[in-house]
Amino acid sequence: MAELISLDGLKGPSSSKAMRAELGKDGCAAGACGAPGGAGAMPAEIWEKVKDHPCYAEEAHRYFARMHVAVAPACNMQCHYCNRKFDCANESRPGVVSERLRPEEAARKVVAVANAVPQLSVLGIAGPGDACYDWARTKATFEAVREAIPDLTLCLSTNGLALPERVEEIAALGIDHVTITINMIEPEVGARIYPWIFHQHRRWEGVEASRILHERQMLGLRMLVERSVLVKVNSVMIPGVNDAHLLEVGAAMKEAGAFLHNVMPLISDPAHGTHFGLTGQRGPRPMELKALQDRLGEGARLMRHCRQCRADAVGILGEDRGQEFTLGKLPDEAAYDPAGRAEYREVVVRERGELAVSRRKAEAQLRRIEAAPSRLVAVASRGGGRINQHFGHATEFLVFEVSAKGVGFVGARRVESYCKGGFGEAEALEGAIAALEGVAVVLVAKIGEAPKKKLAAAGITASEAHAYEWIEAGIAGWYAAAFTTTSETGRSTLKAG
Ligand code: SF4
Ligand code: SF4
């Protein structure tokens, strides 16, 4: 699970032209995930809160960056999928960090990143422990950053156990996005995920531990909602443990007022040293995750673009520039310069306008199709909403579902890049084919004959025909050309399935 999308950061204030060029290189796919529907689908004050948040808004994740600072190492419980001792600069998954920071170091890092990465809109504290349990460090960091960069959106992630006693301070600090990881509402299910918790100065185990955790999570969630803090619920999908149960979890979260539900696949590998990894508990396959998300998505806001970031991630979702901003590389002292971020936002407003036009055209093209089986389409993109990456360079594929109803984002599937130093690696290609499960076609800027043939043998077409087009336009164009013929009525009918 290596770094995903490469991005050359903007170095301080730059021209709009340079920023527009940079936009074309960065970010991730057209956002049809997160809060769906955009500005018209929610009250204006909510849209104002989420429109530039890469995790909460439908399309913001292609334009805006987040950073996590690893200031909160202590945790008050144990999850069977977590081993915080594991540390690898190339490993992208929650809880993993290369460097733990003191609050003053974290504030210095945030200023350095804000000066160098104008896409930055969000600062989050997401471990490697629990932000609410390790509250003194979390609070000191947020206070220092708020003073240095007042307009940065502040976020935290928590297991919820120590959340209720922090809610008042969270609201007072102006933290209006909180993520709670909730994997169950039935303590019997929780007992298979959490071996123990530490609460009220003692250790609890088994079903009782999960009962306490559940009550604290729901209490904290309701308290936040009462204070108009937006709550995202993360759930880890663990096949055979809580996968079916997550439908009940989703319904309960919606009823309690959570803004967004994010179901993430269990990452399980013996090398990570987690209980689940060592005992052979598998994670879900891509199509299992999609099937669950599809069922959960009926009538609820669902996040589908989560990249399961490191606790010290920096950059647009899907990339990690953390290694550029390690403590040793930070300036001893630097004042925040707001010019770069302000100028970048103006560029984004224009880009969003162009994207909206492109989407409307794609929708109109699809509406002319009469018979319309849905298909999954994967896209290789370096960002900017375009099909602009070579197959062999991709470290993730963006998967969309297309039908006459439109193009919808399904999720990002991580892969190891196939091309290594100019040579193709067979093992990486096998991994990519497995990751593309269920996909009919992969749209790329370029692909070699050898991987193209291998993909074809696995039933996946690879096409360069829509290279450098907007993603939705390219997908609609492929769908119309591959599956329809124009009838006498001027509408299209199914040609092939
Ligand atoms: S709550 Fe977070 S930091 Fe604590 S054990 Fe679970 S995953 Fe790890
Ligand atoms: S882990 Fe998911 S929700 Fe958290 S910052 Fe990364 S993409 Fe956003």
PDB file of C-alpha atoms and ligand atoms in Angstrom, residues 75-79 81-82 84 128-130 159, ligand 1:
ATOM      1  CA  CYS A  75      -5.440   5.063  23.581  1.00  0.00           C
ATOM      2  CA  ASN A  76      -8.027   3.789  26.044  1.00  0.00           C
ATOM      3  CA  MET A  77      -8.966   0.558  24.330  1.00  0.00           C
ATOM      4  CA  GLN A  78      -7.780  -2.163  22.000  1.00  0.00           C
ATOM      5  CA  CYS A  79      -9.242  -3.000  18.603  1.00  0.00           C
ATOM      6  CA  TYR A  81      -7.420  -4.565  13.796  1.00  0.00           C
ATOM      7  CA  CYS A  82      -4.941  -2.149  15.342  1.00  0.00           C
ATOM      8  CA  ARG A  84       0.147   1.100  16.717  1.00  0.00           C
ATOM      9  CA  PRO A 128      -2.108   7.180  16.409  1.00  0.00           C
ATOM     10  CA  GLY A 129      -4.081   6.867  19.680  1.00  0.00           C
ATOM     11  CA  ASP A 130      -7.375   8.504  20.583  1.00  0.00           C
ATOM     12  CA  ASN A 159     -13.313   5.810  19.221  1.00  0.00           C
TER      13      ASN A 159
HETATM   14  S1  SF4 B   1      -9.225   3.110  19.085  1.00  0.00           S
HETATM   15 FE1  SF4 B   1      -7.856   3.604  17.389  1.00  0.00          FE
HETATM   16  S2  SF4 B   1      -5.797   3.760  18.301  1.00  0.00           S
HETATM   17 FE2  SF4 B   1      -7.127   2.738  19.800  1.00  0.00          FE
HETATM   18  S3  SF4 B   1      -6.810   0.561  19.406  1.00  0.00           S
HETATM   19 FE3  SF4 B   1      -8.594   1.166  18.212  1.00  0.00          FE
HETATM   20  S4  SF4 B   1      -7.802   1.719  16.165  1.00  0.00           S
HETATM   21 FE4  SF4 B   1      -6.057   1.640  17.612  1.00  0.00          FE
END
